[in-house]
Amino acid sequence: MAAESPVVSLRAVTKMFGSARALDEVELEVRRGEVVVLLGRSGAGKSTLLRHVAGLQQATSGGLTVLGTEVSTARERELRRLRRRIGFVFQGFQLVGRLSALENACSGALGRLAGPRLGLATYPRAVRRLAAEQLDRVGLSAQAYQRADTLSGGEQQRVAIARALVQQPQILLADEPVAALDPSSATTVLELLRGIAREEQLTVICSLHQVAPALSFATRVVGLRSGRVFSDQQVSEVDEETLARVYGAAE
Amino acid sequence: MRARFALIALAALGFWALADLTLKAGPSLGGIGQAGGFLRRAWPLDFPPLGEILTQVGRTMAVVLLATLVSVLLGGALAVAATVGRRFTAGASRVALTAARALPDVVLAVIFIRFFGLGALPAVLAMGLHSAGMVGRLYAAAVEQADRGPQEALRAVGAGRIQTFCTAVLPQVAPSFLSIALYRLDINLRISAILGYVGSTGIGTELAMAFGRLDYQRGMAWAVVLFVLCALTEISSGAIRRHGIPARLCKVVAVGGVLAVGWAIVASGVLEVDLAGNWLETLTLFWPPTTAGAELGTALLTTVQVALAATALGALVAVPLGSVAASNVAPNRFVYFVSRAVVLIVRSIPELVLAVLFLLIAGPGPVAATLALAVGASGLLGKLVADSTEQLPPSPALALRSVGASRLQTFFGATFRQGVPDLVSNLLYQLDSNLRAATLLGIVGGGGIGLYLLQAMRTREYAVVTMILLLLFAVVLSLELLATRLVRRIR
Ligand SMILES: Nc1ncnc2c1ncn2[C@@H]1O[C@H](COP(=O)(O)OP(=O)(O)OP(=O)(O)O)[C@@H](O)[C@H]1O
Ligand SMILES: [Mg+2]
């Protein structure tokens, strides 16, 4: 792979749900180290786009290359290998509530481990150490042995980030990671994500609901409207008018 | 509308069956007068020495524990394959689960006895296979209801299906898996007692032998032992189901469980297998299936009638009883507690004990079986009715209360009507369970197809056993398919 070739590239990707068009001929290239924020109204197709990049959903038509893998033609095994290299942070955290924070973080390593794991003790020592380090990094080493469903929302999302980091990913996808959080936890989580992205030189694609945090977080802002890329600007070039139209009712 | 129609149809079928059965029984029903005589002959109860009781209790529990273990392992594996497997595996596993459910355990027991000889193994295998279907269906439902969020997250991590299941699903469903296994343990205990009649080991066999030599004092004593055992098991498993196992005791319980299984393998004597000759030769005894001139069709009809009549009779008691045992209908706390207690006690009497009582009082035949099953059904149905009534949304009832309707008007105007779909699905569940029980009770003396099964076993007409197996399989399967469709439609 040449150094300047994009890590993620979508070519005319279309996704139909029945007769509804969730993604409509989306064209998008993301380069290494970029932090892209997706903006768009509810139903614009943000989650669907992220799921496609992670190989969790298959496009109806079009081409999608992620980290050199052609997703649309990949077999399940190749997709698994690809997903291993992509961290995914969800709006609803999606932790296993009855397991401890540490075990949830460890589960990020499942993709590179063979066979099932039952309990913390069944993970290799190196994974446990890595998971503990990542929990420490998100500021939760004190809560490592607490059950995930007893943590606050902000803490749960930080555990989910630790889980993604244990994957040691090259791309980090985040789908409205702070929508379920109160403003102060939201700020903590976004700052954490930004710091990590910079330190690790991660490529980040993150959907957000609000414009202000997007502008301080992103290097590039992509506006989606009805499944189409409506605007695509570097953060320095973003103008209010375009963003208003991303959310605007009329064309 | 559909639900009400189904309810009326079920009631009509039930009472037709009841009328037909009593009509056929006719004069022989004079046995009610024997009740006094029987009680005189059974009193005082003659309990065997404590050591003997403990040995038989141990054997019974060992068989039941192993059968439940088989069903949890087999049913669990099929449930996992049915829910997380690829399309073909999942489909095949669902078919296997449905087939296992429709397998009549007692017929299986008869067949396995021919292969492995008398003892614990046939009972363990027969009950294990049948309950695997039951357990597996409930396990699959639990997996389907598990939160999908963590599963998607692990898929995104690149985990495989089994890895995702173990990390994201198993911790979520573990409590319900345990409670389903305990629930099945209760049921298997009751069934194992009846399997004693076809030559398993444990309390059922002792009971059968005592009644066989007309030793009612000893027989009833064993019935009391069985009742107490069932009640104790139900109380303790109920307590575990409600409160779960505290995290700090998990390790102790796990070690205890492994030790218990080891003990059960030794105590039950499953390993003492008496391989009866050449298996291939034995197999040919079972094929081709034949009726050998026996009127199996009529007998099967009788069994179905017993199930229908017992369900209808049971419902007659269970609907009022279960309604007042629901906290949102009960007029006061006293009625609530008394009716809940009645339901609990009736439900914990094992079918075999009921059957033996009614057979001795009313004389052998389908009427006694119907009465025994009806009592059992009123307990179980009563609980189901009470529980589902408590789940009903309160708003329609509140609306009626607020316009000044009386308690009774509210019940019939809102609560009962809302509850009809639940009632129909509970009735169908009860009918299904009664159909299996009616077959079992036939062996004890309740007539119907069970009687022919016992005869075929005694006369070694194994081709007839195969025929009975196929007939019962077909009837149970069609009832289940019908019930599933009906329940889906009236929802
Ligand atoms: N599994 C699905 N089945 C059917 N339709 C779907 C499915 N997933 C998404 N859609 C539809 O596709 C469109 C895009 O959905 P998507 O979830 O990507 O929007 P979104 O931009 O993430 O919205 P939100 O901000 O509310 O999360 C919506 O119209 C939605 O109804
Ligand atoms: Mg979304």
PDB file of N, CA, C and O and ligand atoms in Angstrom, chain A residues 15-18 20-23 39-51 57 91 175-176 207-209 224 226-227, ligand 1:
ATOM      1  N   LYS A  15     -26.811   2.013  -0.244  1.00  0.00           N
ATOM      2  CA  LYS A  15     -27.423   0.993   0.605  1.00  0.00           C
ATOM      3  C   LYS A  15     -28.929   1.171   0.609  1.00  0.00           C
ATOM      4  O   LYS A  15     -29.427   2.255   0.919  1.00  0.00           O
ATOM      5  N   MET A  16     -29.613   0.113   0.211  1.00  0.00           N
ATOM      6  CA  MET A  16     -31.072   0.156   0.210  1.00  0.00           C
ATOM      7  C   MET A  16     -31.592  -0.671   1.384  1.00  0.00           C
ATOM      8  O   MET A  16     -31.115  -1.773   1.626  1.00  0.00           O
ATOM      9  N   PHE A  17     -32.575  -0.136   2.108  1.00  0.00           N
ATOM     10  CA  PHE A  17     -33.343  -0.955   3.048  1.00  0.00           C
ATOM     11  C   PHE A  17     -34.730  -1.051   2.446  1.00  0.00           C
ATOM     12  O   PHE A  17     -35.498  -0.102   2.533  1.00  0.00           O
ATOM     13  N   GLY A  18     -35.030  -2.160   1.810  1.00  0.00           N
ATOM     14  CA  GLY A  18     -36.289  -2.231   1.062  1.00  0.00           C
ATOM     15  C   GLY A  18     -36.207  -1.214  -0.062  1.00  0.00           C
ATOM     16  O   GLY A  18     -35.277  -1.223  -0.861  1.00  0.00           O
ATOM     17  N   ALA A  20     -36.105   2.049   0.686  1.00  0.00           N
ATOM     18  CA  ALA A  20     -35.526   3.270   1.251  1.00  0.00           C
ATOM     19  C   ALA A  20     -34.027   3.293   0.982  1.00  0.00           C
ATOM     20  O   ALA A  20     -33.334   2.291   1.098  1.00  0.00           O
ATOM     21  N   ARG A  21     -33.530   4.494   0.600  1.00  0.00           N
ATOM     22  CA  ARG A  21     -32.130   4.662   0.257  1.00  0.00           C
ATOM     23  C   ARG A  21     -31.413   5.258   1.460  1.00  0.00           C
ATOM     24  O   ARG A  21     -31.538   6.450   1.711  1.00  0.00           O
ATOM     25  N   ALA A  22     -30.691   4.434   2.220  1.00  0.00           N
ATOM     26  CA  ALA A  22     -30.014   4.950   3.421  1.00  0.00           C
ATOM     27  C   ALA A  22     -28.706   5.615   3.036  1.00  0.00           C
ATOM     28  O   ALA A  22     -28.293   6.598   3.642  1.00  0.00           O
ATOM     29  N   LEU A  23     -28.014   5.070   2.018  1.00  0.00           N
ATOM     30  CA  LEU A  23     -26.820   5.695   1.471  1.00  0.00           C
ATOM     31  C   LEU A  23     -27.020   5.796  -0.029  1.00  0.00           C
ATOM     32  O   LEU A  23     -27.453   4.846  -0.677  1.00  0.00           O
ATOM     33  N   LEU A  39     -21.561  14.990  10.096  1.00  0.00           N
ATOM     34  CA  LEU A  39     -22.700  15.710  10.648  1.00  0.00           C
ATOM     35  C   LEU A  39     -23.906  15.409   9.784  1.00  0.00           C
ATOM     36  O   LEU A  39     -23.787  15.141   8.596  1.00  0.00           O
ATOM     37  N   GLY A  40     -25.073  15.477  10.395  1.00  0.00           N
ATOM     38  CA  GLY A  40     -26.273  15.253   9.593  1.00  0.00           C
ATOM     39  C   GLY A  40     -27.448  15.034  10.515  1.00  0.00           C
ATOM     40  O   GLY A  40     -27.288  14.669  11.672  1.00  0.00           O
ATOM     41  N   ARG A  41     -28.633  15.266   9.966  1.00  0.00           N
ATOM     42  CA  ARG A  41     -29.830  15.111  10.773  1.00  0.00           C
ATOM     43  C   ARG A  41     -30.071  13.637  11.074  1.00  0.00           C
ATOM     44  O   ARG A  41     -29.463  12.757  10.476  1.00  0.00           O
ATOM     45  N   SER A  42     -30.984  13.417  11.969  1.00  0.00           N
ATOM     46  CA  SER A  42     -31.363  12.045  12.272  1.00  0.00           C
ATOM     47  C   SER A  42     -31.876  11.364  10.995  1.00  0.00           C
ATOM     48  O   SER A  42     -32.656  11.952  10.252  1.00  0.00           O
ATOM     49  N   GLY A  43     -31.370  10.173  10.733  1.00  0.00           N
ATOM     50  CA  GLY A  43     -31.809   9.450   9.542  1.00  0.00           C
ATOM     51  C   GLY A  43     -31.003   9.789   8.303  1.00  0.00           C
ATOM     52  O   GLY A  43     -31.293   9.285   7.219  1.00  0.00           O
ATOM     53  N   ALA A  44     -29.964  10.629   8.456  1.00  0.00           N
ATOM     54  CA  ALA A  44     -29.182  11.032   7.291  1.00  0.00           C
ATOM     55  C   ALA A  44     -28.307   9.890   6.772  1.00  0.00           C
ATOM     56  O   ALA A  44     -27.842   9.923   5.634  1.00  0.00           O
ATOM     57  N   GLY A  45     -28.042   8.905   7.608  1.00  0.00           N
ATOM     58  CA  GLY A  45     -27.243   7.769   7.168  1.00  0.00           C
ATOM     59  C   GLY A  45     -25.881   7.662   7.835  1.00  0.00           C
ATOM     60  O   GLY A  45     -25.029   6.885   7.397  1.00  0.00           O
ATOM     61  N   LYS A  46     -25.687   8.398   8.919  1.00  0.00           N
ATOM     62  CA  LYS A  46     -24.374   8.398   9.583  1.00  0.00           C
ATOM     63  C   LYS A  46     -24.020   7.015  10.121  1.00  0.00           C
ATOM     64  O   LYS A  46     -22.936   6.480   9.848  1.00  0.00           O
ATOM     65  N   SER A  47     -24.955   6.433  10.892  1.00  0.00           N
ATOM     66  CA  SER A  47     -24.677   5.116  11.475  1.00  0.00           C
ATOM     67  C   SER A  47     -24.465   4.082  10.382  1.00  0.00           C
ATOM     68  O   SER A  47     -23.578   3.232  10.467  1.00  0.00           O
ATOM     69  N   THR A  48     -25.288   4.171   9.357  1.00  0.00           N
ATOM     70  CA  THR A  48     -25.185   3.199   8.277  1.00  0.00           C
ATOM     71  C   THR A  48     -23.813   3.289   7.614  1.00  0.00           C
ATOM     72  O   THR A  48     -23.169   2.271   7.341  1.00  0.00           O
ATOM     73  N   LEU A  49     -23.337   4.515   7.389  1.00  0.00           N
ATOM     74  CA  LEU A  49     -22.029   4.681   6.757  1.00  0.00           C
ATOM     75  C   LEU A  49     -20.937   4.055   7.634  1.00  0.00           C
ATOM     76  O   LEU A  49     -20.083   3.306   7.145  1.00  0.00           O
ATOM     77  N   LEU A  50     -20.979   4.323   8.931  1.00  0.00           N
ATOM     78  CA  LEU A  50     -19.950   3.790   9.832  1.00  0.00           C
ATOM     79  C   LEU A  50     -19.997   2.257   9.862  1.00  0.00           C
ATOM     80  O   LEU A  50     -18.964   1.588   9.860  1.00  0.00           O
ATOM     81  N   ARG A  51     -21.201   1.696   9.887  1.00  0.00           N
ATOM     82  CA  ARG A  51     -21.326   0.231   9.899  1.00  0.00           C
ATOM     83  C   ARG A  51     -20.731  -0.375   8.638  1.00  0.00           C
ATOM     84  O   ARG A  51     -20.170  -1.468   8.675  1.00  0.00           O
ATOM     85  N   GLN A  57     -22.146  -4.126   7.816  1.00  0.00           N
ATOM     86  CA  GLN A  57     -23.243  -4.201   6.857  1.00  0.00           C
ATOM     87  C   GLN A  57     -22.644  -4.173   5.463  1.00  0.00           C
ATOM     88  O   GLN A  57     -21.578  -3.612   5.258  1.00  0.00           O
ATOM     89  N   GLN A  91     -22.909   4.674  20.423  1.00  0.00           N
ATOM     90  CA  GLN A  91     -23.681   5.629  21.214  1.00  0.00           C
ATOM     91  C   GLN A  91     -24.136   5.011  22.540  1.00  0.00           C
ATOM     92  O   GLN A  91     -24.068   5.633  23.582  1.00  0.00           O
ATOM     93  N   ASP A 175     -19.774   6.264  16.755  1.00  0.00           N
ATOM     94  CA  ASP A 175     -21.109   6.648  16.314  1.00  0.00           C
ATOM     95  C   ASP A 175     -21.810   7.407  17.438  1.00  0.00           C
ATOM     96  O   ASP A 175     -22.280   6.814  18.397  1.00  0.00           O
ATOM     97  N   GLU A 176     -21.855   8.720  17.296  1.00  0.00           N
ATOM     98  CA  GLU A 176     -22.442   9.587  18.322  1.00  0.00           C
ATOM     99  C   GLU A 176     -22.006   9.153  19.718  1.00  0.00           C
ATOM    100  O   GLU A 176     -22.838   8.824  20.564  1.00  0.00           O
ATOM    101  N   SER A 207     -19.323  10.298  14.144  1.00  0.00           N
ATOM    102  CA  SER A 207     -20.529  11.069  13.871  1.00  0.00           C
ATOM    103  C   SER A 207     -20.901  11.834  15.127  1.00  0.00           C
ATOM    104  O   SER A 207     -20.716  11.344  16.240  1.00  0.00           O
ATOM    105  N   LEU A 208     -21.351  13.053  14.946  1.00  0.00           N
ATOM    106  CA  LEU A 208     -21.715  13.886  16.091  1.00  0.00           C
ATOM    107  C   LEU A 208     -23.004  14.605  15.761  1.00  0.00           C
ATOM    108  O   LEU A 208     -23.376  14.753  14.596  1.00  0.00           O
ATOM    109  N   HIS A 209     -23.668  15.051  16.827  1.00  0.00           N
ATOM    110  CA  HIS A 209     -24.930  15.739  16.620  1.00  0.00           C
ATOM    111  C   HIS A 209     -24.764  17.247  16.645  1.00  0.00           C
ATOM    112  O   HIS A 209     -25.531  17.969  16.043  1.00  0.00           O
ATOM    113  N   LEU A 224     -23.774  14.995   5.837  1.00  0.00           N
ATOM    114  CA  LEU A 224     -24.610  14.017   5.121  1.00  0.00           C
ATOM    115  C   LEU A 224     -26.038  14.517   5.120  1.00  0.00           C
ATOM    116  O   LEU A 224     -26.507  15.077   6.106  1.00  0.00           O
ATOM    117  N   SER A 226     -29.835  12.986   3.675  1.00  0.00           N
ATOM    118  CA  SER A 226     -30.604  11.949   2.979  1.00  0.00           C
ATOM    119  C   SER A 226     -29.703  10.933   2.293  1.00  0.00           C
ATOM    120  O   SER A 226     -29.914  10.588   1.136  1.00  0.00           O
ATOM    121  N   GLY A 227     -28.658  10.514   2.977  1.00  0.00           N
ATOM    122  CA  GLY A 227     -27.807   9.463   2.433  1.00  0.00           C
ATOM    123  C   GLY A 227     -26.778   9.942   1.425  1.00  0.00           C
ATOM    124  O   GLY A 227     -26.078   9.128   0.837  1.00  0.00           O
TER     125      GLY A 227
HETATM  126  N1  LIG C   1     -31.604  -2.128   9.650  1.00  0.00           N
HETATM  127  C1  LIG C   1     -32.360  -1.214   9.015  1.00  0.00           C
HETATM  128  N2  LIG C   1     -33.511  -1.579   8.406  1.00  0.00           N
HETATM  129  C2  LIG C   1     -34.268  -0.684   7.748  1.00  0.00           C
HETATM  130  N3  LIG C   1     -33.977   0.610   7.654  1.00  0.00           N
HETATM  131  C3  LIG C   1     -32.862   1.052   8.252  1.00  0.00           C
HETATM  132  C4  LIG C   1     -32.009   0.162   8.970  1.00  0.00           C
HETATM  133  N4  LIG C   1     -30.957   0.878   9.440  1.00  0.00           N
HETATM  134  C5  LIG C   1     -31.163   2.156   9.053  1.00  0.00           C
HETATM  135  N5  LIG C   1     -32.299   2.272   8.325  1.00  0.00           N
HETATM  136  C6  LIG C   1     -32.815   3.493   7.734  1.00  0.00           C
HETATM  137  O1  LIG C   1     -31.766   4.105   7.032  1.00  0.00           O
HETATM  138  C7  LIG C   1     -31.768   5.511   7.231  1.00  0.00           C
HETATM  139  C8  LIG C   1     -30.454   5.961   7.807  1.00  0.00           C
HETATM  140  O2  LIG C   1     -30.329   5.485   9.133  1.00  0.00           O
HETATM  141  P1  LIG C   1     -29.081   5.777  10.072  1.00  0.00           P
HETATM  142  O3  LIG C   1     -29.294   5.008  11.315  1.00  0.00           O
HETATM  143  O4  LIG C   1     -27.842   5.533   9.321  1.00  0.00           O
HETATM  144  O5  LIG C   1     -29.262   7.321  10.366  1.00  0.00           O
HETATM  145  P2  LIG C   1     -28.419   8.244  11.335  1.00  0.00           P
HETATM  146  O6  LIG C   1     -27.912   9.368  10.519  1.00  0.00           O
HETATM  147  O7  LIG C   1     -27.449   7.449  12.095  1.00  0.00           O
HETATM  148  O8  LIG C   1     -29.553   8.805  12.278  1.00  0.00           O
HETATM  149  P3  LIG C   1     -29.482   9.127  13.862  1.00  0.00           P
HETATM  150  O9  LIG C   1     -28.854  10.452  13.984  1.00  0.00           O
HETATM  151  O10 LIG C   1     -30.929   9.167  14.273  1.00  0.00           O
HETATM  152  O11 LIG C   1     -28.719   8.025  14.509  1.00  0.00           O
HETATM  153  C9  LIG C   1     -32.953   5.802   8.132  1.00  0.00           C
HETATM  154  O12 LIG C   1     -34.031   6.228   7.309  1.00  0.00           O
HETATM  155  C10 LIG C   1     -33.277   4.492   8.775  1.00  0.00           C
HETATM  156  O13 LIG C   1     -34.663   4.375   9.007  1.00  0.00           O
END
